[in-house]
XYZ file of C-alpha atoms in Angstrom:
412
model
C 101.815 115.868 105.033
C 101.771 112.121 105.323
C 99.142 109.507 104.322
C 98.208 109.297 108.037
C 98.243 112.571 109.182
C 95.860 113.576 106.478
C 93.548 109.959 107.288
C 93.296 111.463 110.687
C 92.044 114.456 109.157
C 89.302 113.018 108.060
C 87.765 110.180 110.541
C 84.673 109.094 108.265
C 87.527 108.354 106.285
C 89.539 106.227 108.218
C 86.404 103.923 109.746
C 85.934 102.993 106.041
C 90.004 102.011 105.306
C 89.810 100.083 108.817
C 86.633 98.363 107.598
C 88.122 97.170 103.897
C 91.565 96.162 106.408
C 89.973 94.462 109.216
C 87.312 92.623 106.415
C 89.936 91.765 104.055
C 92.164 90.239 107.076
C 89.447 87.513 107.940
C 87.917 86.942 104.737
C 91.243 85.516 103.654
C 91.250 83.539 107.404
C 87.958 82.512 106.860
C 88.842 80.908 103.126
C 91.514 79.371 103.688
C 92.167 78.390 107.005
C 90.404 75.269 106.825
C 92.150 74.301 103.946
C 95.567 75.008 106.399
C 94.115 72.514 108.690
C 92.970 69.865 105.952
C 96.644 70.177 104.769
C 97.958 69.706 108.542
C 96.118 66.211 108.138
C 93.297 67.100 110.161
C 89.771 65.457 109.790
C 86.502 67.279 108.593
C 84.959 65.913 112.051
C 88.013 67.613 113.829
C 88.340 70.787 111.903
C 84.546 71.395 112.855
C 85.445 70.561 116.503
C 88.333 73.323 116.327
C 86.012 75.853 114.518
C 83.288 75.257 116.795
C 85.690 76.346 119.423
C 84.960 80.134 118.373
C 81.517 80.630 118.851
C 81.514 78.165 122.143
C 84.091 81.139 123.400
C 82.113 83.971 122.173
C 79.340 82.898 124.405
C 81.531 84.363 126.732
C 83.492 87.062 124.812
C 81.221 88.681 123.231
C 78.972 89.405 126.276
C 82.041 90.144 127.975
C 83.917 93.023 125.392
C 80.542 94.417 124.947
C 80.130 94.588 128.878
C 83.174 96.560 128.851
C 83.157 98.525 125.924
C 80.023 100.244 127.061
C 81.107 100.787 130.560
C 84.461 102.863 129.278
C 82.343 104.371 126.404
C 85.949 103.395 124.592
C 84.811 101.090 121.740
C 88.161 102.092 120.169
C 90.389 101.198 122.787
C 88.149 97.688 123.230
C 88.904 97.123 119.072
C 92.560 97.799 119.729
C 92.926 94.974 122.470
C 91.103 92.615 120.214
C 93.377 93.221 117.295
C 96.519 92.773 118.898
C 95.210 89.477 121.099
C 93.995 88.066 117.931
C 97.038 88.805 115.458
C 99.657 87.514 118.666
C 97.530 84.482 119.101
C 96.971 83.389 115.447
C 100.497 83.747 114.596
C 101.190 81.467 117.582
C 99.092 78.920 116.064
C 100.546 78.643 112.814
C 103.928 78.397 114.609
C 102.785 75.415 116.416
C 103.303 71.968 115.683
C 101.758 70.169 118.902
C 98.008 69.581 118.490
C 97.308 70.490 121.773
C 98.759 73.810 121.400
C 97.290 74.399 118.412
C 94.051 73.587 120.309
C 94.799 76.351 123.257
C 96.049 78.919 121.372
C 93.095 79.303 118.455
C 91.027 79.276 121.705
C 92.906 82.072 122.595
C 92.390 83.764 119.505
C 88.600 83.060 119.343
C 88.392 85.118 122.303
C 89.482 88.105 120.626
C 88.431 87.639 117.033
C 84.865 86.859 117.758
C 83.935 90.390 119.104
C 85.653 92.131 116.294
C 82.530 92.890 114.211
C 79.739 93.244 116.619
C 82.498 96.040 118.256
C 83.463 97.706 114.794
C 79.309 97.847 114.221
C 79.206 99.814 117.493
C 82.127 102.084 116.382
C 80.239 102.790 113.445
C 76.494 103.227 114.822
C 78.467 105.600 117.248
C 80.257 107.267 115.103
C 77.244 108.455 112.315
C 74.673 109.148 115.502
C 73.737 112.338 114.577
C 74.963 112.822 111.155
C 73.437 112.377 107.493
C 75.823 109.317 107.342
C 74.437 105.796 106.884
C 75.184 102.259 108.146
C 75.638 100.896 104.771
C 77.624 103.346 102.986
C 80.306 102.189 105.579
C 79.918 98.301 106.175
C 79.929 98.212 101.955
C 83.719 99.001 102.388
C 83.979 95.752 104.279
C 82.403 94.217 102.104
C 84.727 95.673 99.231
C 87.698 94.275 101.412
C 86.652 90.918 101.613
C 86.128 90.504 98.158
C 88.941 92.294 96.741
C 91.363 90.729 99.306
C 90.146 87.182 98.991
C 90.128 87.069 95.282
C 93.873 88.924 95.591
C 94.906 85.687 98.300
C 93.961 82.843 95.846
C 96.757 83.198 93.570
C 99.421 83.814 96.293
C 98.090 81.023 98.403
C 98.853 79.190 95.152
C 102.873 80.217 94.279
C 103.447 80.676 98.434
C 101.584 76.977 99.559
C 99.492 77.124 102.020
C 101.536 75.955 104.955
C 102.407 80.132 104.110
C 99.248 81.503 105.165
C 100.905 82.434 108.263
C 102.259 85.735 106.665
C 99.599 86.543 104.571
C 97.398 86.717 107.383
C 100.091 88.237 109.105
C 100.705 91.596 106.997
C 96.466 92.021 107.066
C 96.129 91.884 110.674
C 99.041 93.971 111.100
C 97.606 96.359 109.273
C 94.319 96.795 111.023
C 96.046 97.659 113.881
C 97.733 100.176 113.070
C 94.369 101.720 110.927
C 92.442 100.824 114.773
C 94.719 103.566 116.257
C 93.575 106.000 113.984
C 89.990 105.598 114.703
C 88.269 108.691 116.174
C 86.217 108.350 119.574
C 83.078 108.487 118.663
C 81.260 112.172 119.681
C 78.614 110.803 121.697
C 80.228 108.287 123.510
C 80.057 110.943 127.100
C 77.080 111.925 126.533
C 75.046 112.472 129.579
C 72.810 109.832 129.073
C 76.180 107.520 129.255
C 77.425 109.095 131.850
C 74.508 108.607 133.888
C 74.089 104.666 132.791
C 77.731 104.180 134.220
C 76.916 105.746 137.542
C 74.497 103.951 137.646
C 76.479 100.644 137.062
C 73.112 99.704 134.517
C 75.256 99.821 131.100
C 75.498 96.210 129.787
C 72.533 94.988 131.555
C 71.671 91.751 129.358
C 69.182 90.839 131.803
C 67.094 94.396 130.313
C 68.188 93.550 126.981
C 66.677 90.047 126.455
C 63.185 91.388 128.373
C 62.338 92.426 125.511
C 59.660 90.040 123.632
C 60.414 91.440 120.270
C 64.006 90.955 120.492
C 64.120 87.416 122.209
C 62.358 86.055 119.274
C 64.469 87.517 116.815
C 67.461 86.475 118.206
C 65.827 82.899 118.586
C 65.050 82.843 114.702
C 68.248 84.317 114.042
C 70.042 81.296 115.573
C 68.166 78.927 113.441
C 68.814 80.948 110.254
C 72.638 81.436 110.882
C 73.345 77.637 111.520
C 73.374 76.878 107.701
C 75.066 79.923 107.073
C 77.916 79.095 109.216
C 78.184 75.636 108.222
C 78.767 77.206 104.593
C 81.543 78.835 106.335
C 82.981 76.458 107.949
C 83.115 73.506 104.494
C 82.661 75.217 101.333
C 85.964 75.413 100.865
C 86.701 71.820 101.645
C 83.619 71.073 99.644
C 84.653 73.239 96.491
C 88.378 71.252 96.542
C 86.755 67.836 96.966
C 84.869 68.648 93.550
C 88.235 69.942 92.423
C 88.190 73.360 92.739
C 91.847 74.941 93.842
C 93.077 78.012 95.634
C 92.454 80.544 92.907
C 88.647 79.260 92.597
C 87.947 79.119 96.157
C 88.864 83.099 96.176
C 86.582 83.878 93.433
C 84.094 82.241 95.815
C 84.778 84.359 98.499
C 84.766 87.738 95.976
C 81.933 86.846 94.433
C 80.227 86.190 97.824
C 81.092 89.704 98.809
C 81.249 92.055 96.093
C 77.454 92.423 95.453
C 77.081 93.202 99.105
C 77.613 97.008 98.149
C 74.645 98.092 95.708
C 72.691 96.027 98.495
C 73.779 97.848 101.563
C 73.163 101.028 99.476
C 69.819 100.024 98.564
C 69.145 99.574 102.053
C 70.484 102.684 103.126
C 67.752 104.609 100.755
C 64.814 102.016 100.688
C 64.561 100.242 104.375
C 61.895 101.558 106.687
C 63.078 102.008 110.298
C 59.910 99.998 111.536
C 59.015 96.487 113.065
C 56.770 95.700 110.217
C 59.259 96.619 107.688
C 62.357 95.099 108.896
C 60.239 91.115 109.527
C 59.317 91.515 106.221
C 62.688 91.916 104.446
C 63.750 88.969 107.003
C 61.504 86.933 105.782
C 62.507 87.694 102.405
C 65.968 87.143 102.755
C 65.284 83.462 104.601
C 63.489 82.432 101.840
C 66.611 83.497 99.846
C 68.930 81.479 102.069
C 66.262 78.532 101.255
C 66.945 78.621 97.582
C 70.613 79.195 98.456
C 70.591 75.940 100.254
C 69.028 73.713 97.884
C 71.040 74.974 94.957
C 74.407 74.004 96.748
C 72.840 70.712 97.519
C 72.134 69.778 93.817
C 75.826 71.172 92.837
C 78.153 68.927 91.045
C 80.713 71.135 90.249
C 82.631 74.053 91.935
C 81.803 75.700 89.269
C 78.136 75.918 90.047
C 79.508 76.932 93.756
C 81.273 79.899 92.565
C 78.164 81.324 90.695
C 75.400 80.129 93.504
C 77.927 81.638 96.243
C 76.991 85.027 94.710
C 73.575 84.837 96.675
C 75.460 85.616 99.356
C 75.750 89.300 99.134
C 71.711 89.391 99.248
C 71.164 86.690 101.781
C 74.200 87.628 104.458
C 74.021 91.615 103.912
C 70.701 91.739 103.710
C 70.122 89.611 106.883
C 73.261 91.437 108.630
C 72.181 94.551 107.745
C 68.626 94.371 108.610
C 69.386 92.714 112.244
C 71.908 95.068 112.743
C 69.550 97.880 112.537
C 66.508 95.824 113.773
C 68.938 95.584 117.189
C 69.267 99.347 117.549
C 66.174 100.167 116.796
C 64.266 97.624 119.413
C 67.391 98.617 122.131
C 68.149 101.530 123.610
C 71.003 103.962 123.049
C 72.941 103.716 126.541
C 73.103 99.825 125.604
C 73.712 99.585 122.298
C 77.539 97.976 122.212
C 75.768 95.349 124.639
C 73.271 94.456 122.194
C 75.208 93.957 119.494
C 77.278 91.900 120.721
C 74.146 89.575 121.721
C 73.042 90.032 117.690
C 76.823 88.952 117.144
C 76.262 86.330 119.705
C 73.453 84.440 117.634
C 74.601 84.734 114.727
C 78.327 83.670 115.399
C 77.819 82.040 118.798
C 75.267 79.372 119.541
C 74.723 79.102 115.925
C 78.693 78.548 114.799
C 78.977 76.358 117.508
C 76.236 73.975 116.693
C 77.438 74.075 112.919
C 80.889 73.398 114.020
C 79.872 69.981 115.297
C 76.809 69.135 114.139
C 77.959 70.335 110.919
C 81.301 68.300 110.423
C 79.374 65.216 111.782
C 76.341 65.735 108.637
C 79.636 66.826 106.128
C 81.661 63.700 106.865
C 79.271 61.091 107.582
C 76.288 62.137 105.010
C 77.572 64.539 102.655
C 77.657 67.801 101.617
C 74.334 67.448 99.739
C 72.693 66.081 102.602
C 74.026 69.022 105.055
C 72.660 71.700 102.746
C 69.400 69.875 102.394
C 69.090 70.093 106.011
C 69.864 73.864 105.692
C 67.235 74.469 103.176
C 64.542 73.041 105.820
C 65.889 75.135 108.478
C 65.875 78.353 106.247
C 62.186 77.203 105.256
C 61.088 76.843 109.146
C 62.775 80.771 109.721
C 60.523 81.930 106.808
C 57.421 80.768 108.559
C 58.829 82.256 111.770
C 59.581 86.033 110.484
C 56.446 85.486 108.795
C 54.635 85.154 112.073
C 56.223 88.069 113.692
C 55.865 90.370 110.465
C 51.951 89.221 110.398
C 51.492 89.910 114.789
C 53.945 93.657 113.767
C 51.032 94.621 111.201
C 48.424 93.791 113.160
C 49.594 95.432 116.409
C 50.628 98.609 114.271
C 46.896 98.965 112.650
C 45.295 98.336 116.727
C 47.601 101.285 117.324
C 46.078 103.510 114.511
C 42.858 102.574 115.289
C 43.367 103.387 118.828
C 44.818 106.821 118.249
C 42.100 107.679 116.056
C 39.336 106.775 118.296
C 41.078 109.165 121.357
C 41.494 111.799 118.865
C 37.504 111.322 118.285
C 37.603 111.461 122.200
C 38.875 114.500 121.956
């Protein structure tokens, strides 16, 4: 029997191999593609322009693949698309040499890479409904694939040149694909609550989704959390080879950003409590994390000091990711679930990448990198006060409810 008959034999299996692939493929876009576009003579003003373009687009896509991917109840077939538009559009880009075709065609791609991991969350979610599985025991696979496949990328970027990423990125994305058509439908995806959304035409109703108070306010305090974060993104890279770090030591970054992500997604798998209260708190904890994280990169001097600070990463992002991630099932319901994640996905990649895309390269080129993650510090500050706030109203609210039920039992 071959290697993929006996995958689709077992299709908790196969969501974790299409996790490490699809992971692995961007983390080693997401390293060193600016660096491409530094080498291509392009500013740090202009290469947060062009990165900006992605989350401007996702206000659109992602709203717009998680319409759709609810209405067919086919998250699979929705991942599928998105792979091959994205893989056919970033090759294009690499094998362009007018500006203003590069320009168009990363647009292009943006509009299929930015729904990638709010739609492989809804696979997932999907997928373990029902089951003993947990949310982290699968995401810690991408997490395992970042790491393992940036750290792998620094050294080849290094014999190959960079003006090579093209095929690097090429055999990764590849490969997704063909681990996407594998994926099993998830069981519950006719159920007859879905069934009965779609006749209804009310799957994907963002209008329902944002009325609620709870979740408006976290996706407002998410924005302001995730523009430092993807300002990180976007120039630590640069930042690390302007202090004279080089390809190999920009992928140790990346793996040590990543690699601690597992023992904390499985620590949230067994510890987190599926409550309001419970899931501010740990928010709040993790932005004060992202605070520290943010003035430590300020005071670096070396990209040495990067490479070790980086490793707060796998406790600010997966925390932060995997606490919103279940914080936006729990406060939305079932029928729109692929819809909501993709507005959790649009905060923290959208409205926030966008504004660190610009802003950002403006702060990087004209100030400095100390003074952008200064700034980031002080916005991670201001979201600890925030999630603060709403864990303080949560435990309030949850002991009038106590109180309340005890007094009707008395009633009674």
């Amino acid at each position: 029997m071959s290697v993929i008959a006996r995958l689709k034999d077992h299709p908790f299996g196969v969501i974790k191999a299409f996790s490490f692939i699809l992971y692995g493929a961007f983390a080693i876009y997401s390293a060193f593609f600016p660096l491409y576009l530094k080498e291509l003579g392009i500013s740090s003003v202009a290469i947060g322009l062009l990165l900006a373009g992605g989350p401007i687009l996702s206000l659109i896509a992602n709203p717009f693949w998680g319409y759709w991917s609810d209405r067919l109840s086919n998250v699979r077939r929705i991942l599928i698309i998105l792979l091959i538009g994205s893989f056919l559009s970033l090759q294009t880009v690499f094998f362009t040499n007018s500006f203003p075709f590069l320009v168009t065609f990363l647009l292009v791609f943006f509009c299929f890479q930015s729904p990638l991991f709010a739609q492989s969350n809804s696979l997932i979610l999907e997928a373990i409904e029902h089951t003993s599985h947990k949310f982290g025991s699968f995401r810690l696979w991408g997490a395992l694939g970042w790491a393992l496949m940036a750290l792998a990328t620094g050294p080849v970027m290094e014999w190959l040149g960079i003006r090579d990423l093209w095929k690097v990125c090429g055999v990764m994305m590849g490969l997704s694909i063909v681990f996407a058509w594998m994926l099993p439908q998830a069981q519950n995806s006719g159920n007859r609550e879905s069934e009965s959304s779609i006749k209804n035409g009310k799957k994907g109703n963002y209008l329902r989704i944002m009325s609620d108070k709870w979740f408006l306010v976290f996706i407002l305090m998410g924005i302001l959390i995730s523009i430092p974060n993807a300002m990180n993104n976007t120039f630590v890279s640069i930042y690390m080879s302007e202090l004279g770090g080089n390809s190999s030591l920009i992928g140790w970054s990346a793996f040590f950003a990543s690699i601690f992500e597992i023992p904390v997604y499985l620590l949230f798998d067994r510890f987190l409590r599926k409550d309001r209260r419970s899931m501010f708190f740990c928010l709040a904890a993790v932005s004060l994390l992202y605070a520290l994280r943010w003035f430590l990169m300020a005071a670096a001097t070396s990209p040495y000091h990067i490479l070790f600070i980086q490793a707060l990463n796998s406790i600010t992002f997966a925390g932060y990711y995997y606490v919103g991630t279940q914080l936006t099932a729990y406060l939305i319901p079932p029928a729109y679930r692929a819809s909501g994640q993709a507005v959790y996905a649009l905060s923290w990649g959208g409205l926030s990448g966008m504004v660190a895309g610009i802003a950002g390269g403006l702060i990087f080129q004209e100030l400095g990198a100390h003074a952008m993650y200064t700034i980031s510090a002080i916005m991670a500050l201001i979201g600890v006060a925030g999630f603060t706030s709403m864990f303080v109203i949560a435990a309030r609210l949850e002991v009038r409810q106590k109180n309340a039920t005890q007094y009707e039992k008395t009633l009674l």
